PDB file of C-alpha atoms and ligand atoms in Angstrom:
ATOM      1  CA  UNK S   1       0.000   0.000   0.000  1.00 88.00           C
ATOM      2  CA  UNK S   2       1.313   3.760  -0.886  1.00 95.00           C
ATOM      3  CA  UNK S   3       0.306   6.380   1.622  1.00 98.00           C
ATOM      4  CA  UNK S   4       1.184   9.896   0.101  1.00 98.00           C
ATOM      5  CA  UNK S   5       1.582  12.526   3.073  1.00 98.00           C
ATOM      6  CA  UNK S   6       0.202  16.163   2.054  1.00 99.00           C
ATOM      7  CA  UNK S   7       1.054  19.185   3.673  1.00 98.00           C
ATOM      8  CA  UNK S   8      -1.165  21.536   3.351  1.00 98.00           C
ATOM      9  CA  UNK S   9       0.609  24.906   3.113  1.00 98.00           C
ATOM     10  CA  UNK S  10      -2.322  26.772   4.323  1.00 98.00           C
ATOM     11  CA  UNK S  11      -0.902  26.364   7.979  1.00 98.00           C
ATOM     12  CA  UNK S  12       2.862  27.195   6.630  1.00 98.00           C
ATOM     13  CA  UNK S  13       3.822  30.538   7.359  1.00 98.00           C
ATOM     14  CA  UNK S  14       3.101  32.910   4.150  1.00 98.00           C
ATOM     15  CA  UNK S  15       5.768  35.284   4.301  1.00 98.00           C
ATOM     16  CA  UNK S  16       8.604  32.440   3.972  1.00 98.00           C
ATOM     17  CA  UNK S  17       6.092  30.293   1.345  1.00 98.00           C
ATOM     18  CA  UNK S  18       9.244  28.718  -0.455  1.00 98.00           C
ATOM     19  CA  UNK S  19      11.699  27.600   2.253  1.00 98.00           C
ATOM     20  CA  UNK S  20       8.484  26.116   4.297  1.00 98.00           C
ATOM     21  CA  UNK S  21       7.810  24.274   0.745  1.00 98.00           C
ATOM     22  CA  UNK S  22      11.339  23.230   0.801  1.00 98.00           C
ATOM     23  CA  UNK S  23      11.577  22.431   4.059  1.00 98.00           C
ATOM     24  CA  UNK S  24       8.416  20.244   4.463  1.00 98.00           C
ATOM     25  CA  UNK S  25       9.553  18.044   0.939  1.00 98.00           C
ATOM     26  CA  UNK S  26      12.404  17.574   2.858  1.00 98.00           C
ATOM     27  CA  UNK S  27      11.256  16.021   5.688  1.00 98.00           C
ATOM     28  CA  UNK S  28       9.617  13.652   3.533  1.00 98.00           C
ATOM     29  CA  UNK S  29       6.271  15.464   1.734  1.00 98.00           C
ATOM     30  CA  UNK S  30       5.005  13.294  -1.128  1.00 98.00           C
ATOM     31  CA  UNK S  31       2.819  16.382  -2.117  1.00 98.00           C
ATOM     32  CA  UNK S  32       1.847  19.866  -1.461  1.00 99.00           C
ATOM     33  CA  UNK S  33      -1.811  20.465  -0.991  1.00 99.00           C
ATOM     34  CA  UNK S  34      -2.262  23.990  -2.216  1.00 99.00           C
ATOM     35  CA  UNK S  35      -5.519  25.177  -1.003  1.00 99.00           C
ATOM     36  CA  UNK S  36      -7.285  27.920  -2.506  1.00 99.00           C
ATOM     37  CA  UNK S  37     -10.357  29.889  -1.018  1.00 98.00           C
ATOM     38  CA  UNK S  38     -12.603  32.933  -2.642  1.00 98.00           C
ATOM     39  CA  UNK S  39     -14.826  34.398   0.288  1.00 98.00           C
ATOM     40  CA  UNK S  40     -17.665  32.945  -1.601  1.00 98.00           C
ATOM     41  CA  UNK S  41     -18.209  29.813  -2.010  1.00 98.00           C
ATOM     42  CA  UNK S  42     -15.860  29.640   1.716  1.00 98.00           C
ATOM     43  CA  UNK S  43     -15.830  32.272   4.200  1.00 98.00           C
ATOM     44  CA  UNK S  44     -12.117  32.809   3.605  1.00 98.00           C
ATOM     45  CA  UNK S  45      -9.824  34.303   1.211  1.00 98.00           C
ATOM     46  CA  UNK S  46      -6.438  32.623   0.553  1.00 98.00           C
ATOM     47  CA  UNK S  47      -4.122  32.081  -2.932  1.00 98.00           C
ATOM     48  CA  UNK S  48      -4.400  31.908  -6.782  1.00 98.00           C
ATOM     49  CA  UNK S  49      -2.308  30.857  -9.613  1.00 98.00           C
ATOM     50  CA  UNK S  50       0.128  33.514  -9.106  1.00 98.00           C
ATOM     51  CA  UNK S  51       1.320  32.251  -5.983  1.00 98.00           C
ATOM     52  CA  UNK S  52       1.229  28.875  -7.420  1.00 99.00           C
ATOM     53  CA  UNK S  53       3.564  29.493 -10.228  1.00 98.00           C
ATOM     54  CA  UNK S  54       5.913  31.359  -7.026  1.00 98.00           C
ATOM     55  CA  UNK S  55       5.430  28.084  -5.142  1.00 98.00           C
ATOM     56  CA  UNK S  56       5.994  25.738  -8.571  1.00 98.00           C
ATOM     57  CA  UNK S  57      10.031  26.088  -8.620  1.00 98.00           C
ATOM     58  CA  UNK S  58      10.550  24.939  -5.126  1.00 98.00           C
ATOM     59  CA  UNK S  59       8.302  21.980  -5.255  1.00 98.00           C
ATOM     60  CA  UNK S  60      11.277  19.753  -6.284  1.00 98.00           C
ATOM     61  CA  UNK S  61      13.274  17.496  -4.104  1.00 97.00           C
ATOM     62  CA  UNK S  62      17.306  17.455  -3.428  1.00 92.00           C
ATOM     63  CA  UNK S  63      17.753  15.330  -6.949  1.00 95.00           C
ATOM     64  CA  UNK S  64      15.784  17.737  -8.698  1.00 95.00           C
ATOM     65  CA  UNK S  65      12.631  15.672  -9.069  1.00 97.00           C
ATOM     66  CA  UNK S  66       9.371  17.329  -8.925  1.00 98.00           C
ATOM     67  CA  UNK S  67       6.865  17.354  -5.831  1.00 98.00           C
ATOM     68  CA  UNK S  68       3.472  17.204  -7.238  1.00 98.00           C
ATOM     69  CA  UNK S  69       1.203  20.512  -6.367  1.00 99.00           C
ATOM     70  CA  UNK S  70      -2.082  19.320  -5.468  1.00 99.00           C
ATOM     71  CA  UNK S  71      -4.286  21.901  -5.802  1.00 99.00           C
ATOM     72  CA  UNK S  72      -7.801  22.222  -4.092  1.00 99.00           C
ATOM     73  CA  UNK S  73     -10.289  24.543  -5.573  1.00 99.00           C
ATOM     74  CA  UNK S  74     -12.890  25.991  -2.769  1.00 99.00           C
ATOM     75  CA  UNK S  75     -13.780  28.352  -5.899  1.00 98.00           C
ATOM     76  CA  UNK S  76     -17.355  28.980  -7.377  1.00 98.00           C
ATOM     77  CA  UNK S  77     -17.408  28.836 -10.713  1.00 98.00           C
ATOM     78  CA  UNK S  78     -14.410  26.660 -11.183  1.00 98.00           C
ATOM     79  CA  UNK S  79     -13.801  26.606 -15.070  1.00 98.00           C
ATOM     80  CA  UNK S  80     -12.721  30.314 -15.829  1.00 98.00           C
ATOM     81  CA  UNK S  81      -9.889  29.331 -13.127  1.00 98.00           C
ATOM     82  CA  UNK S  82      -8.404  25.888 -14.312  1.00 98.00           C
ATOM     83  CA  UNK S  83      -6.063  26.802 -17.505  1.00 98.00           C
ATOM     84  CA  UNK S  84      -4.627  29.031 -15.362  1.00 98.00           C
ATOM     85  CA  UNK S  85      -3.833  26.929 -12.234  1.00 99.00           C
ATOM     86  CA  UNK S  86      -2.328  24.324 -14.940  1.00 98.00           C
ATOM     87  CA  UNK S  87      -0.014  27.358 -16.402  1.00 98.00           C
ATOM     88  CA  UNK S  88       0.281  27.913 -13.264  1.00 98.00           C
ATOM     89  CA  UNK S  89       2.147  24.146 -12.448  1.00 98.00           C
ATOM     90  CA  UNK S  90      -0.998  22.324 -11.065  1.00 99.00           C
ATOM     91  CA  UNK S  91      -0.212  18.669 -10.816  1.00 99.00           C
ATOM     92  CA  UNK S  92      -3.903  17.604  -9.743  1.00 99.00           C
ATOM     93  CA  UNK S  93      -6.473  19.973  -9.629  1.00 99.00           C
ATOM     94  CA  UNK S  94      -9.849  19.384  -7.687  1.00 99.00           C
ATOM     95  CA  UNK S  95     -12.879  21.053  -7.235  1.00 99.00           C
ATOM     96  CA  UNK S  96     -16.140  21.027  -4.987  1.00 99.00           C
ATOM     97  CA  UNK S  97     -18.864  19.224  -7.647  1.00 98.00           C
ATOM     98  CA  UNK S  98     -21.706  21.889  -5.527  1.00 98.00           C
ATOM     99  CA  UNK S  99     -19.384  24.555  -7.416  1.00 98.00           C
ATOM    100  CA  UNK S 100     -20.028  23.626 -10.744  1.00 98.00           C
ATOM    101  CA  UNK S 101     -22.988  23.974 -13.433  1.00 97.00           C
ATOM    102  CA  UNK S 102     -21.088  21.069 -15.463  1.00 98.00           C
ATOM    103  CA  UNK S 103     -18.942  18.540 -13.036  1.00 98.00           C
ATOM    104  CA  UNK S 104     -18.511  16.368 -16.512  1.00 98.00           C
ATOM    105  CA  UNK S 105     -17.293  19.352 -18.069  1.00 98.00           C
ATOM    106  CA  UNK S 106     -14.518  20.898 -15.518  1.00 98.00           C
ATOM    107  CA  UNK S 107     -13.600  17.078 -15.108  1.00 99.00           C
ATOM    108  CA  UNK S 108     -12.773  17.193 -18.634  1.00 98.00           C
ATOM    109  CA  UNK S 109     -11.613  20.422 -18.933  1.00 98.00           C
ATOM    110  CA  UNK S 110      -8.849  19.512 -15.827  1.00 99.00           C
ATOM    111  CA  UNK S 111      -7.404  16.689 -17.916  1.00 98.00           C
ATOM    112  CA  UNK S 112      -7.439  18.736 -21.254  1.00 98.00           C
ATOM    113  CA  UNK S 113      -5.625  21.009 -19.168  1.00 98.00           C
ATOM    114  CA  UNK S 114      -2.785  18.026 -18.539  1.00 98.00           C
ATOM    115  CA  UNK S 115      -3.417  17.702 -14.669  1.00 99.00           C
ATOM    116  CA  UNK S 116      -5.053  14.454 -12.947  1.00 98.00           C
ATOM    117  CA  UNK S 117      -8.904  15.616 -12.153  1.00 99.00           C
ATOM    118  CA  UNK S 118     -10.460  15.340  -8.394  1.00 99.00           C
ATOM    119  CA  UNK S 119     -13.786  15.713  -6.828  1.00 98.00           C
ATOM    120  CA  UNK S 120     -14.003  17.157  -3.322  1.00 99.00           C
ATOM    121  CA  UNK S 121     -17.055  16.148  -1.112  1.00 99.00           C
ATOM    122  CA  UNK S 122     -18.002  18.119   2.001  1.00 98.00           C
ATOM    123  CA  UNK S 123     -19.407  16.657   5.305  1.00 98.00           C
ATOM    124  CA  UNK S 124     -22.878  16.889   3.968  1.00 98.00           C
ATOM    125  CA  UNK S 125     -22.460  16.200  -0.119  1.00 98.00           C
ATOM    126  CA  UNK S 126     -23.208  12.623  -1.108  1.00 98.00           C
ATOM    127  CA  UNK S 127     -20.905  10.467  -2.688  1.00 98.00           C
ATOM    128  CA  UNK S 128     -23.791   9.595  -5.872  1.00 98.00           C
ATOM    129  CA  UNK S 129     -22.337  12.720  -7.577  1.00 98.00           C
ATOM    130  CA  UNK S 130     -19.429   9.871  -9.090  1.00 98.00           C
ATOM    131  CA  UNK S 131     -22.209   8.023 -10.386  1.00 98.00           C
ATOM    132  CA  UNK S 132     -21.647   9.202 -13.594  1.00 98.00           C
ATOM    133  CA  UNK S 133     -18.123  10.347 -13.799  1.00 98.00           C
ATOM    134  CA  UNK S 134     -15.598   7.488 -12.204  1.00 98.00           C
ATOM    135  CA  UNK S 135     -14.189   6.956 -15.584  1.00 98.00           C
ATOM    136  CA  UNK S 136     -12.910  10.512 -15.684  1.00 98.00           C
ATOM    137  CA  UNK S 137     -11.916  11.093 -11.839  1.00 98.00           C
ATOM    138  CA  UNK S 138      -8.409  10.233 -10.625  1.00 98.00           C
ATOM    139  CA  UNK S 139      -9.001  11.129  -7.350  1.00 98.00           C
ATOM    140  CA  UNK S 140     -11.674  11.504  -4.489  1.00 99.00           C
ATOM    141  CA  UNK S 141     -11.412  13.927  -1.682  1.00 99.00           C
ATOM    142  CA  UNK S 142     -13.360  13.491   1.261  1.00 99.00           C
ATOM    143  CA  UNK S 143     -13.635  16.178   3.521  1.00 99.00           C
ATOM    144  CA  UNK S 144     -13.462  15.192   6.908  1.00 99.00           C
ATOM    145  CA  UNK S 145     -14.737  19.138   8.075  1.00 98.00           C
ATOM    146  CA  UNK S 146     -16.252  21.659   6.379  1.00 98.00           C
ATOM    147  CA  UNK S 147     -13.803  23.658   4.205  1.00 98.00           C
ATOM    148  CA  UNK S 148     -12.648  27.195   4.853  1.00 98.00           C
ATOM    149  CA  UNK S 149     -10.249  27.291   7.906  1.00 98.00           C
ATOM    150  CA  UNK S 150      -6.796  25.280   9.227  1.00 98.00           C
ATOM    151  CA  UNK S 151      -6.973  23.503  12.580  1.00 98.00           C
ATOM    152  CA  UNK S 152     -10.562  22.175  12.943  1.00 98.00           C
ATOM    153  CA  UNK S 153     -11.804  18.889  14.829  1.00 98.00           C
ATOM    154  CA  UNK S 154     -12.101  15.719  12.667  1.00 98.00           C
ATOM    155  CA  UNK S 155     -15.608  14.554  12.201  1.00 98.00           C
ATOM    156  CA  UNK S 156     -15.847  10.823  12.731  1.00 98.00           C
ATOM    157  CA  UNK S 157     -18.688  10.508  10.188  1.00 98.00           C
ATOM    158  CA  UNK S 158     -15.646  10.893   7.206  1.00 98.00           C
ATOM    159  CA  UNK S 159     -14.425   7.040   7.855  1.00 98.00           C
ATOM    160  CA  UNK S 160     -17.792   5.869   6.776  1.00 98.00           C
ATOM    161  CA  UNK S 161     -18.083   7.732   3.322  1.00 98.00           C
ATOM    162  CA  UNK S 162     -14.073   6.693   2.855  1.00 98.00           C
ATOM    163  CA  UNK S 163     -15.346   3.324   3.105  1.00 98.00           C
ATOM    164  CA  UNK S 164     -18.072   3.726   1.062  1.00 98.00           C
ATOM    165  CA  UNK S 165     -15.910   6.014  -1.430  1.00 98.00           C
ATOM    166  CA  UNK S 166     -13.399   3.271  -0.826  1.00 98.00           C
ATOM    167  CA  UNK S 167     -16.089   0.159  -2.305  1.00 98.00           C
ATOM    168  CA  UNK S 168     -16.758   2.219  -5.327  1.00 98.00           C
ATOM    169  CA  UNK S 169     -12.894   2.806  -6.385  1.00 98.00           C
ATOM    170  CA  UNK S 170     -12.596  -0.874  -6.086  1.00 98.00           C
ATOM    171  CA  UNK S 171     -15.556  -1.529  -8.392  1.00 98.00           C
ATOM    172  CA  UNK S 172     -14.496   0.893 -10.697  1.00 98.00           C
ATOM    173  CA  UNK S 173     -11.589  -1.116 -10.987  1.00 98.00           C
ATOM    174  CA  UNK S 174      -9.282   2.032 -11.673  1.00 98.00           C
ATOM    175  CA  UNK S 175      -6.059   3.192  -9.542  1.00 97.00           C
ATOM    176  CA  UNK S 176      -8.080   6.364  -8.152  1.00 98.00           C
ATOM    177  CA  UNK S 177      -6.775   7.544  -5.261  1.00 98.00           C
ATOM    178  CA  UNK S 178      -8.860   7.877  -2.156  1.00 98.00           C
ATOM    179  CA  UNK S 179      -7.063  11.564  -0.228  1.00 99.00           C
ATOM    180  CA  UNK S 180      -8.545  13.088   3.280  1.00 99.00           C
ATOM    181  CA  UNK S 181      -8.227  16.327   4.823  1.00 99.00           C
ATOM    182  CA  UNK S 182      -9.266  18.184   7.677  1.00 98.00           C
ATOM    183  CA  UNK S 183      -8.231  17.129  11.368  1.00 98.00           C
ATOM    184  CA  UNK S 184      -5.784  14.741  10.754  1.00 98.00           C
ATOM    185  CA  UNK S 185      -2.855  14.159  12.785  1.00 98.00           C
ATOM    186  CA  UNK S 186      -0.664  11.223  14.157  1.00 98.00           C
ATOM    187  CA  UNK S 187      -2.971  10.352  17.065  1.00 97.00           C
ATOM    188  CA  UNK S 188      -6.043   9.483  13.843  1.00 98.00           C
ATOM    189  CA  UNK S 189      -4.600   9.043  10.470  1.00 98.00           C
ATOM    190  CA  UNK S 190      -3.886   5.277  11.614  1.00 98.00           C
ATOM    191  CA  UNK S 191      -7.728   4.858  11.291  1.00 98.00           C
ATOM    192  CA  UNK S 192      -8.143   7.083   8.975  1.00 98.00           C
ATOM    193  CA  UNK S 193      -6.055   4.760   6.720  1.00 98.00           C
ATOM    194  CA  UNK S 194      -7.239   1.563   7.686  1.00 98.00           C
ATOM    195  CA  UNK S 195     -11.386   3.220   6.477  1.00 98.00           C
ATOM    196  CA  UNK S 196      -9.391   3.264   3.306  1.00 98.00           C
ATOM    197  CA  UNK S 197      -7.524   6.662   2.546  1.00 98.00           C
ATOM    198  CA  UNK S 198      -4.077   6.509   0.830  1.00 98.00           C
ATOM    199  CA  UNK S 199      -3.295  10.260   0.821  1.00 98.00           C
ATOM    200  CA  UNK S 200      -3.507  12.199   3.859  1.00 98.00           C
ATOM    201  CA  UNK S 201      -3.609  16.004   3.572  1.00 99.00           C
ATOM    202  CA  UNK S 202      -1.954  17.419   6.995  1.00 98.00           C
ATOM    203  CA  UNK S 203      -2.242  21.420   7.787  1.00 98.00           C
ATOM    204  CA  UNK S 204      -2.058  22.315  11.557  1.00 98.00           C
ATOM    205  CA  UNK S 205      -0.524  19.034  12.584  1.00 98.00           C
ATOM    206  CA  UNK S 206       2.787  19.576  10.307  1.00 98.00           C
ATOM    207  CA  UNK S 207       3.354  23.043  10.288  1.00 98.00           C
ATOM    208  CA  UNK S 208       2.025  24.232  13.650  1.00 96.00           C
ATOM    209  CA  UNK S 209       4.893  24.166  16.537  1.00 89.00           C
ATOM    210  CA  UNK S 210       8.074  23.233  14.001  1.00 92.00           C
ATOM    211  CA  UNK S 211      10.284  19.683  13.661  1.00 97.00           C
ATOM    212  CA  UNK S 212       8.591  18.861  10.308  1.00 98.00           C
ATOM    213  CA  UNK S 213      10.635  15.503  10.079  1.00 98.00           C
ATOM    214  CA  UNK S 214       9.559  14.137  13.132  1.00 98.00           C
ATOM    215  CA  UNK S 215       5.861  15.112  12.834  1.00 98.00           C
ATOM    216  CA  UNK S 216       5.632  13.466   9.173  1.00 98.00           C
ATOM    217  CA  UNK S 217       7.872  10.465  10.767  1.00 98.00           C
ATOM    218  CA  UNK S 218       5.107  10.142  13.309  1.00 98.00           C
ATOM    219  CA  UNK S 219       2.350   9.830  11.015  1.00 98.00           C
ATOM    220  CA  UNK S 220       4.215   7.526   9.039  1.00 98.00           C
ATOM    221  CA  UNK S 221       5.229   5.261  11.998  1.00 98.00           C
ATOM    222  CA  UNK S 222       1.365   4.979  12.845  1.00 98.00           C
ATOM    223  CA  UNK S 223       1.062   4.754   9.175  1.00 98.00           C
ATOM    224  CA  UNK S 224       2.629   1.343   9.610  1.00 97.00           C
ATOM    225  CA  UNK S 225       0.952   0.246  12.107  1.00 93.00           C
ATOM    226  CA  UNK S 226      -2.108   0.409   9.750  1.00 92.00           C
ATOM    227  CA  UNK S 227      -0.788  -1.889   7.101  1.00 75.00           C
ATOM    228  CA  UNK S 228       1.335  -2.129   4.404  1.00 54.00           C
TER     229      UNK S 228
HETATM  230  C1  DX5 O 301      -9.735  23.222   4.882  1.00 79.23           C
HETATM  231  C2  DX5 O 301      -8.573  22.899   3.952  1.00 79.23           C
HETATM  232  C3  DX5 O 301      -7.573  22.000   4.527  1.00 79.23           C
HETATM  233  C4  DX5 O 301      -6.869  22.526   5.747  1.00 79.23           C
HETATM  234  C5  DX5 O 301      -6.530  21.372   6.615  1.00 79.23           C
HETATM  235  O1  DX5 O 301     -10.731  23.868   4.175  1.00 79.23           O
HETATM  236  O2  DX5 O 301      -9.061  22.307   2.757  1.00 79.23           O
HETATM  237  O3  DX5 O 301      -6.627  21.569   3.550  1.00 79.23           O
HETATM  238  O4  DX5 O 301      -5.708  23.248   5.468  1.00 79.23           O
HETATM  239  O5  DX5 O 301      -6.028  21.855   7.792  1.00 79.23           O
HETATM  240  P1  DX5 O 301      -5.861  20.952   9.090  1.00 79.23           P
HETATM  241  O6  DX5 O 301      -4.975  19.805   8.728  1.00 79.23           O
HETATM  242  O7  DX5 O 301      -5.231  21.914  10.051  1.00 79.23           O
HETATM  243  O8  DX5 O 301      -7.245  20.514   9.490  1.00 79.23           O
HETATM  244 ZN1   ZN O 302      -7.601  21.303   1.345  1.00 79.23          ZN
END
């Protein structure tokens, strides 16, 4: 089993954006979950492409190989937005299907784009929105609080819909992969992973209070403990 660790730089401190980027890869980062925010369809305002494209150069590890930026859209409307996050160095772009008129159509428009497509479901948004589209996803997002803000409680009720999300990536038969975010840290992400997540996006926990190594070592060591 792969488990792909995602710091998500929301919780990194903005005024040294590339060293924390640097920093965080390497103590052992698989990705960088860039999240970005409008104050519309969240309460909060946060970063666009133009601090992606800043971010792009230093998403690369000691041998020069690139970190993917995992970008995650809490935008409404979504498709005026995509070319430029995948100018901008997008890896994987996802977006919130509640945001969109046409979830087939930013799907498609993602990969055109050259980035790997995700759908993001909130506490409350039912899974049935893949019904239609697992062919074209390449990875689920399941929210495990309500989006807008760093540092909230995880709410128990995600493991169920990663299970359930979990049963339909098997079915589908395709390598879609199954990321969390919201309130995970060392002390959950063992459960977390064993209700069937592979990518764990980490804000608070990683950045907040410094050692980046040992914090990701943590949550790999419990990691572990879930299964290989
Ligand atoms: C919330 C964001 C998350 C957030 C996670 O809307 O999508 O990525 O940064 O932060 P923590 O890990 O602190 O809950
Ligand atoms: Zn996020």
């Amino acid at each position: 089993m792969t488990f792909r660790i995602a710091p998500s730089i929301l919780s990194a401190d903005f005024a040294r954006l590339g060293e924390e980027v640097r920093n965080v890869i390497d103590a052992g980062a698989d990705l960088i979950h860039f999240d970005v925010m409008d104050n519309h369809y969240v309460p909060n305002l946060t970063i666009g492409p133009l601090v992606c494209e800043a971010v792009r150069p230093h998403a690369k590890r000691a041998d020069g190989g690139k970190v993917p930026i995992d970008v995650h859209l809490m935008v409404k409307p979504v498709d005026r937005i995509v070319p430029d996050f995948a100018k901008a160095g997008a890896d994987i772009i996802s977006f919130h299907p509640e945001a969109s008129e046409h979830i087939d159509r930013t799907l498609g428009l993602i990969r055109e784009s050259g980035c790997k497509a995700g759908l993001v479901f909130n506490p409350a948004t039912p899974l049935s929105y893949l019904d239609h589209v697992m062919d074209k996803v390449d990875l689920i997002l399941i929210m495990s609080v309500n989006p807008g803000f760093g540092g909230q409680k995880f709410i128990p009720g995600a493991l169920a819909k990663l299970r359930e999300a979990k049963q339909r990536i098997v079915q589908s038969g395709r390598s879609i992969w199954l990321e969390v975010d919201g309130g995970v840290k060392a002390d959950n992400i063992a459960d977390i992973a064993r209700a069937g997540a592979d990518t764990f996006v980490a804000g608070s926990a990683i950045f907040g209070g410094g050692n980046y190594p040992q914090k990701i070592a943590a949550m790999r060591a419990e990691l572990a403990k879930a299964g290989a």
